[in-house]
Coordinates of N, CA and C in Angstrom, one line a residue:
X1 N 7.7 16.0 -0.5 CA 6.3 16.4 -0.4 C 5.5 15.4 0.3
X2 N 4.4 15.7 0.6 CA 3.4 14.8 1.3 C 3.2 13.6 0.7
X3 N 3.2 12.3 1.5 CA 2.7 11.1 1.0 C 2.0 10.5 2.0
X4 N 1.1 9.8 1.6 CA 0.3 8.7 2.3 C 0.6 7.5 1.2
X5 N 0.9 6.4 2.0 CA 1.1 4.9 1.2 C -0.1 4.1 2.3
X6 N -1.0 3.6 1.6 CA -2.0 2.7 2.0 C -1.6 1.1 1.3
X7 N -1.7 0.2 2.4 CA -1.4 -1.0 2.1 C -1.8 -2.1 3.1
X8 N -2.1 -3.3 2.8 CA -2.4 -4.3 3.7 C -3.5 -4.9 3.2
X9 N -4.0 -4.6 1.8 CA -5.1 -5.3 1.4 C -4.7 -6.8 0.7
X10 N -5.7 -7.3 0.5 CA -5.5 -8.8 -0.4 C -7.0 -9.8 -0.4
X11 N -6.6 -10.7 -0.6 CA -7.9 -11.6 -0.8 C -8.0 -12.5 0.6
X12 N -9.3 -12.6 1.1 CA -9.6 -12.8 2.3 C -11.1 -13.9 2.3
X13 N -11.2 -14.7 3.1 CA -12.6 -15.3 3.2 C -13.5 -14.7 3.9
X14 N -15.1 -14.9 3.5 CA -16.2 -14.2 4.6 C -15.7 -14.8 6.0
X15 N -16.0 -13.8 6.7 CA -15.5 -13.7 8.2 C -14.5 -13.7 8.4
X16 N -13.3 -13.5 7.6 CA -11.9 -13.0 8.0 C -11.5 -11.7 8.2
X17 N -10.2 -11.6 8.4 CA -9.8 -10.1 9.1 C -8.7 -9.8 8.2
X18 N -8.7 -8.5 7.9 CA -7.5 -7.8 7.3 C -7.0 -6.4 8.5
X19 N -6.0 -6.1 8.1 CA -5.6 -4.9 8.7 C -5.0 -3.9 7.7
X20 N -5.5 -2.8 7.2 CA -5.0 -2.1 6.6 C -4.2 -0.9 7.3
X21 N -3.1 -0.6 6.3 CA -2.2 0.6 7.3 C -1.8 1.9 5.9
X22 N -1.7 2.9 6.9 CA -1.8 4.3 6.2 C -0.7 5.1 6.6
X23 N 0.6 4.6 6.0 CA 1.9 5.6 6.3 C 1.9 7.1 5.8
X24 N 2.4 8.0 6.5 CA 2.5 9.0 6.1 C 3.8 9.6 6.5
X25 N 4.2 10.5 5.3 CA 5.6 11.0 5.2 C 5.6 12.7 4.7
X26 N 6.1 13.6 5.5 CA 6.5 14.9 5.1 C 5.4 15.7 5.8
X27 N 4.5 14.8 6.8 CA 3.7 15.6 7.6 C 3.5 14.7 8.9
X28 N 3.0 15.2 10.0 CA 2.8 14.4 11.1 C 1.3 14.0 11.2
X29 N 1.0 12.6 11.4 CA -0.5 12.3 11.0 C -1.4 12.6 12.5
X30 N -0.6 12.8 13.2 CA -1.1 13.2 14.8 C -2.0 14.5 14.6
X31 N -1.9 15.1 13.9 CA -2.4 16.6 13.8 C -3.2 16.8 12.6
X32 N -3.4 15.8 11.8 CA -4.6 15.4 10.9 C -5.5 14.6 11.1
X33 N -6.9 14.7 10.5 CA -7.9 13.9 10.4 C -7.6 12.9 9.3
X34 N -8.0 11.7 9.7 CA -7.6 10.7 8.7 C -8.9 10.0 8.5
X35 N -9.1 9.6 7.0 CA -10.5 9.2 6.6 C -10.0 7.8 5.9
X36 N -10.9 6.8 5.9 CA -10.7 5.5 5.2 C -12.1 5.6 4.2
X37 N -11.8 5.5 2.8 CA -12.9 5.6 1.9 C -12.7 4.0 1.0
X38 N -13.9 3.9 0.4 CA -13.7 2.9 -0.2 C -14.4 3.0 -1.6
X39 N -14.2 2.3 -2.6 CA -14.7 2.4 -4.1 C -15.1 0.7 -4.5
X40 N -16.2 0.5 -4.7 CA -16.3 -1.0 -5.3 C -16.7 -0.6 -6.6
X41 N -16.8 -1.6 -7.7 CA -17.0 -1.5 -8.9 C -18.4 -0.9 -9.4
X42 N -18.7 0.0 -10.3 CA -19.9 0.3 -10.4 C -20.5 1.0 -8.9
X43 N -19.9 1.5 -8.0 CA -20.4 2.1 -7.1 C -19.8 3.5 -6.9
X44 N -20.3 4.5 -6.2 CA -19.4 5.5 -5.9 C -18.6 5.3 -4.8
X45 N -17.6 6.1 -4.3 CA -16.9 6.0 -3.6 C -17.6 6.6 -2.2
X46 N -17.2 5.7 -1.0 CA -18.3 6.0 0.2 C -17.2 6.3 1.1
X47 N -17.5 7.0 2.5 CA -16.6 6.9 3.5 C -17.1 5.5 4.5
X48 N -15.6 5.4 5.2 CA -15.7 4.2 5.8 C -15.7 4.4 7.2
X49 N -14.6 5.2 7.6 CA -14.4 5.3 9.1 C -13.5 6.8 8.9
X50 N -13.5 7.0 10.0 CA -12.6 8.4 10.0 C -12.3 8.8 11.6
X51 N -10.7 9.2 11.6 CA -10.4 9.9 13.2 C -10.2 11.2 13.0
X52 N -10.5 11.9 14.3 CA -9.9 13.2 14.0 C -8.7 13.5 14.5
X53 N -7.7 14.9 14.2 CA -6.7 15.0 15.1 C -6.8 14.4 16.3
X54 N -5.7 14.0 16.6 CA -5.1 13.7 18.4 C -6.5 13.1 18.9
X55 N -7.1 11.7 17.8 CA -8.1 10.9 18.3 C -9.6 11.5 19.1
X56 N -9.5 12.9 19.1 CA -10.6 12.9 19.8 C -12.1 12.5 19.4
X57 N -12.5 12.0 18.0 CA -13.6 11.5 17.8 C -13.1 10.2 16.5
X58 N -14.2 9.5 16.8 CA -14.4 8.6 15.6 C -15.5 8.4 14.9
X59 N -15.5 8.0 13.9 CA -16.7 7.7 13.0 C -16.7 6.3 12.4
X60 N -17.9 5.6 12.2 CA -18.1 4.5 11.4 C -19.4 4.6 10.9
X61 N -19.3 4.1 9.5 CA -20.3 4.0 8.7 C -21.1 2.9 9.1
X62 N -22.4 2.7 9.3 CA -23.3 1.7 9.8 C -22.8 0.6 9.2
X63 N -22.5 0.4 7.9 CA -22.4 -0.7 7.4 C -20.7 -1.5 7.9
X64 N -20.4 -0.9 8.3 CA -19.2 -1.5 9.3 C -18.9 -1.2 10.6
X65 N -20.0 -0.6 11.3 CA -19.9 -0.4 12.8 C -19.9 -1.8 13.4
X66 N -18.8 -1.9 14.5 CA -18.7 -3.1 15.2 C -18.0 -4.2 14.6
X67 N -17.3 -3.9 13.4 CA -16.7 -4.8 12.8 C -15.3 -4.0 12.6
X68 N -15.1 -2.7 12.1 CA -13.9 -2.1 11.9 C -13.5 -1.5 12.9
X69 N -12.0 -1.1 13.0 CA -11.5 -0.3 13.7 C -10.6 0.7 13.6
X70 N -10.8 2.0 13.7 CA -9.1 2.7 13.0 C -8.7 3.1 14.2
X71 N -7.2 3.1 14.2 CA -6.6 3.8 15.4 C -5.1 4.3 14.4
X72 N -4.5 5.0 15.5 CA -3.3 5.6 15.4 C -2.3 5.2 16.1
X73 N -1.1 5.1 15.3 CA 0.2 4.9 15.9 C 0.9 6.0 15.7
X74 N 1.5 7.1 16.8 CA 2.4 8.3 16.2 C 3.5 8.2 16.2
X75 N 4.1 6.7 16.8 CA 5.3 6.4 16.7 C 5.9 6.2 15.3
X76 N 4.6 5.5 14.7 CA 5.4 5.1 13.4 C 4.5 5.9 12.2
X77 N 3.8 7.0 12.8 CA 3.3 7.9 11.7 C 2.4 7.1 11.1
X78 N 1.6 6.2 11.7 CA 0.8 5.4 10.6 C -0.6 5.2 11.6
X79 N -1.7 5.4 10.6 CA -3.0 4.9 10.8 C -3.5 3.8 10.6
X80 N -4.4 3.2 11.3 CA -4.5 1.4 10.8 C -6.3 1.3 10.8
X81 N -6.6 0.5 9.8 CA -7.9 0.3 9.9 C -7.9 -1.4 9.8
X82 N -8.7 -1.8 11.2 CA -8.6 -3.2 11.4 C -10.2 -3.7 11.1
X83 N -10.0 -4.8 10.1 CA -11.3 -5.3 9.5 C -11.5 -6.6 9.9
X84 N -12.5 -6.7 10.7 CA -13.0 -7.9 11.2 C -14.1 -8.7 10.5
X85 N -14.7 -9.5 10.6 CA -16.0 -10.1 10.0 C -16.2 -9.8 8.7
X86 N -15.3 -10.0 7.8 CA -15.5 -9.6 6.5 C -16.4 -10.0 5.8
X87 N -17.0 -9.3 4.8 CA -18.0 -9.8 4.0 C -17.9 -9.5 2.7
X88 N -18.6 -10.4 1.9 CA -18.3 -9.9 0.2 C -18.5 -8.5 -0.3
X89 N -19.7 -8.1 0.5 CA -20.1 -6.6 0.2 C -18.9 -5.5 0.6
X90 N -17.9 -5.9 1.2 CA -16.7 -5.2 1.6 C -15.6 -5.1 0.5
X91 N -15.8 -5.7 -0.3 CA -14.8 -6.0 -1.5 C -14.8 -4.6 -2.1
X92 N -13.3 -3.7 -2.2 CA -13.8 -2.8 -2.7 C -11.9 -2.1 -2.6
X93 N -11.5 -1.1 -3.6 CA -10.4 -0.7 -3.3 C -10.7 0.6 -2.1
X94 N -9.5 0.2 -1.2 CA -9.7 1.3 0.0 C -8.7 2.4 0.0
X95 N -9.1 3.5 0.4 CA -7.8 4.3 0.0 C -8.2 5.3 1.5
X96 N -6.6 5.7 2.1 CA -6.9 6.5 3.2 C -6.5 7.9 2.8
X97 N -6.8 9.0 3.6 CA -6.9 10.3 3.2 C -6.3 11.3 4.6
X98 N -6.0 12.4 4.5 CA -5.7 13.0 5.3 C -6.1 14.4 5.3
X99 N -6.3 15.0 6.2 CA -6.7 16.7 5.9 C -6.6 17.5 7.7
X100 N -7.1 18.6 7.3 CA -6.6 19.4 8.8 C -8.0 19.0 9.2
X101 N -8.7 18.8 8.8 CA -10.4 18.5 9.6 C -11.0 17.2 9.0
X102 N -12.0 16.6 9.7 CA -13.0 15.6 9.1 C -13.4 16.2 7.6
X103 N -13.7 15.5 6.9 CA -14.1 16.0 5.8 C -13.5 17.0 4.7
X104 N -12.2 17.3 5.1 CA -11.4 18.1 4.2 C -10.1 17.4 3.8
X105 N -10.1 16.4 3.3 CA -9.1 15.8 2.5 C -8.5 16.1 1.5
X106 N -7.0 16.6 1.5 CA -6.3 16.8 0.1 C -5.1 16.0 0.0
X107 N -5.1 15.0 1.0 CA -4.1 14.0 0.7 C -4.3 12.8 0.4
X108 N -4.1 11.9 -0.3 CA -4.8 10.4 -0.4 C -3.8 9.4 -0.8
X109 N -4.0 8.1 -0.2 CA -2.8 7.1 -0.6 C -3.3 6.7 -2.1
X110 N -2.5 5.7 -2.4 CA -2.7 5.3 -3.8 C -4.0 4.4 -3.8
X111 N -4.6 3.6 -2.7 CA -5.6 2.4 -2.8 C -4.8 1.2 -2.4
X112 N -5.6 0.4 -1.8 CA -5.1 -1.1 -1.6 C -6.4 -2.0 -1.8
X113 N -6.2 -3.0 -2.6 CA -7.5 -3.9 -3.0 C -7.8 -5.0 -1.8
X114 N -8.9 -4.9 -1.7 CA -9.4 -6.0 -0.5 C -10.8 -6.7 -1.2
X115 N -10.3 -7.9 -1.2 CA -11.4 -9.0 -1.8 C -11.6 -10.0 -1.2
X116 N -13.4 -9.8 -0.8 CA -13.4 -11.1 0.1 C -14.4 -12.0 -0.5
X117 N -14.2 -13.3 -0.4 CA -14.6 -14.5 -1.3 C -14.0 -15.5 -1.0
X118 N -15.0 -16.3 -1.0 CA -14.8 -18.1 -0.6 C -14.3 -18.7 -2.3

Protein backbone atom coordinates (compact mmCIF):
# COMPACT_ATOMS: atom_id res chain seq x y z
CA UNK A 1 0.00 0.00 0.00
CA UNK A 2 1.01 3.60 -0.55
CA UNK A 3 2.20 5.12 2.70
CA UNK A 4 3.40 8.52 3.84
CA UNK A 5 5.12 8.86 7.19
CA UNK A 6 5.65 12.38 8.46
CA UNK A 7 7.93 13.07 11.38
CA UNK A 8 10.22 15.64 12.93
CA UNK A 9 7.81 17.61 15.05
CA UNK A 10 8.45 18.56 18.62
CA UNK A 11 8.63 21.38 21.12
CA UNK A 12 10.69 24.41 20.16
CA UNK A 13 11.08 27.93 21.49
CA UNK A 14 10.00 30.95 19.46
CA UNK A 15 12.66 31.77 16.92
CA UNK A 16 13.82 28.18 16.76
CA UNK A 17 13.84 25.72 13.89
CA UNK A 18 12.51 22.29 13.03
CA UNK A 19 12.76 20.11 9.98
CA UNK A 20 9.80 17.92 9.13
CA UNK A 21 10.19 14.83 6.97
CA UNK A 22 7.70 13.03 4.76
CA UNK A 23 8.92 9.59 3.74
CA UNK A 24 7.08 7.65 1.06
CA UNK A 25 6.74 3.96 0.34
CA UNK A 26 4.83 2.23 -2.42
CA UNK A 27 5.40 5.00 -4.97
CA UNK A 28 8.07 7.40 -6.14
CA UNK A 29 7.59 10.83 -4.63
CA UNK A 30 9.38 12.61 -7.45
CA UNK A 31 6.40 11.94 -9.71
CA UNK A 32 3.90 13.39 -7.27
CA UNK A 33 2.97 16.81 -6.01
CA UNK A 34 3.54 17.11 -2.27
CA UNK A 35 1.75 19.44 0.09
CA UNK A 36 2.25 20.33 3.72
CA UNK A 37 -0.79 21.25 5.76
CA UNK A 38 -1.39 22.16 9.36
CA UNK A 39 -4.32 22.22 11.70
CA UNK A 40 -4.35 24.07 15.00
CA UNK A 41 -6.96 23.59 17.74
CA UNK A 42 -10.15 25.40 16.84
CA UNK A 43 -8.98 26.22 13.34
CA UNK A 44 -9.52 24.75 9.91
CA UNK A 45 -6.80 22.86 8.12
CA UNK A 46 -4.68 25.21 6.05
CA UNK A 47 -2.16 24.71 3.32
CA UNK A 48 1.37 25.67 4.29
CA UNK A 49 3.52 24.77 1.31
CA UNK A 50 3.54 22.56 -1.72
CA UNK A 51 5.91 21.42 -4.42
CA UNK A 52 4.99 20.13 -7.84
CA UNK A 53 6.22 16.91 -9.37
CA UNK A 54 9.83 17.22 -10.45
CA UNK A 55 10.15 20.43 -8.43
CA UNK A 56 8.91 22.65 -11.23
CA UNK A 57 7.05 25.05 -8.91
CA UNK A 58 6.69 25.70 -5.21
CA UNK A 59 4.13 27.54 -3.14
CA UNK A 60 4.19 29.05 0.33
CA UNK A 61 1.40 30.53 2.34
CA UNK A 62 1.95 34.20 3.12
CA UNK A 63 2.15 33.41 6.81
CA UNK A 64 5.26 31.25 6.34
CA UNK A 65 6.88 32.83 3.30
CA UNK A 66 10.53 33.55 3.92
CA UNK A 67 10.64 31.26 6.94
CA UNK A 68 9.75 27.79 5.58
CA UNK A 69 11.38 25.89 2.74
CA UNK A 70 10.09 22.77 1.02
CA UNK A 71 12.54 20.42 -0.67
CA UNK A 72 12.81 16.89 -1.99
CA UNK A 73 15.48 14.20 -1.71
CA UNK A 74 14.74 11.70 -4.45
CA UNK A 75 17.41 9.27 -3.28
CA UNK A 76 15.62 8.94 0.05
CA UNK A 77 12.12 9.25 -1.42
CA UNK A 78 11.52 11.97 1.14
CA UNK A 79 10.20 15.53 1.16
CA UNK A 80 11.24 18.00 3.82
CA UNK A 81 9.81 21.14 5.31
CA UNK A 82 12.49 23.28 6.91
CA UNK A 83 10.87 25.66 9.37
CA UNK A 84 12.89 28.59 10.68
CA UNK A 85 12.04 31.56 12.87
CA UNK A 86 9.13 29.67 14.34
CA UNK A 87 6.32 31.57 16.01
CA UNK A 88 3.74 30.45 18.56
CA UNK A 89 1.08 30.73 15.87
CA UNK A 90 2.88 27.99 13.95
CA UNK A 91 1.77 25.53 16.62
CA UNK A 92 -0.31 22.82 14.95
CA UNK A 93 -0.37 19.25 13.78
CA UNK A 94 1.43 19.15 10.45
CA UNK A 95 0.52 16.71 7.70
CA UNK A 96 2.12 15.89 4.39
CA UNK A 97 0.05 14.79 1.42
CA UNK A 98 0.75 13.45 -2.05
CA UNK A 99 -1.17 13.48 -5.29
CA UNK A 100 -0.77 13.54 -9.02
CA UNK A 101 -1.18 17.32 -9.06
CA UNK A 102 -1.11 20.20 -6.62
CA UNK A 103 -4.44 20.35 -4.84
CA UNK A 104 -5.34 16.75 -5.71
CA UNK A 105 -4.01 14.86 -2.73
CA UNK A 106 -5.16 11.34 -1.97
CA UNK A 107 -2.40 10.06 0.30
CA UNK A 108 -1.79 11.56 3.73
CA UNK A 109 0.66 11.16 6.53
CA UNK A 110 -0.43 10.55 10.08
CA UNK A 111 0.54 14.02 11.30
CA UNK A 112 3.31 15.30 13.53
CA UNK A 113 2.84 17.80 16.35
CA UNK A 114 4.74 21.07 16.27
CA UNK A 115 4.57 23.19 19.41
CA UNK A 116 6.23 26.60 19.57
CA UNK A 117 6.30 27.90 23.11
CA UNK A 118 8.63 29.42 25.65
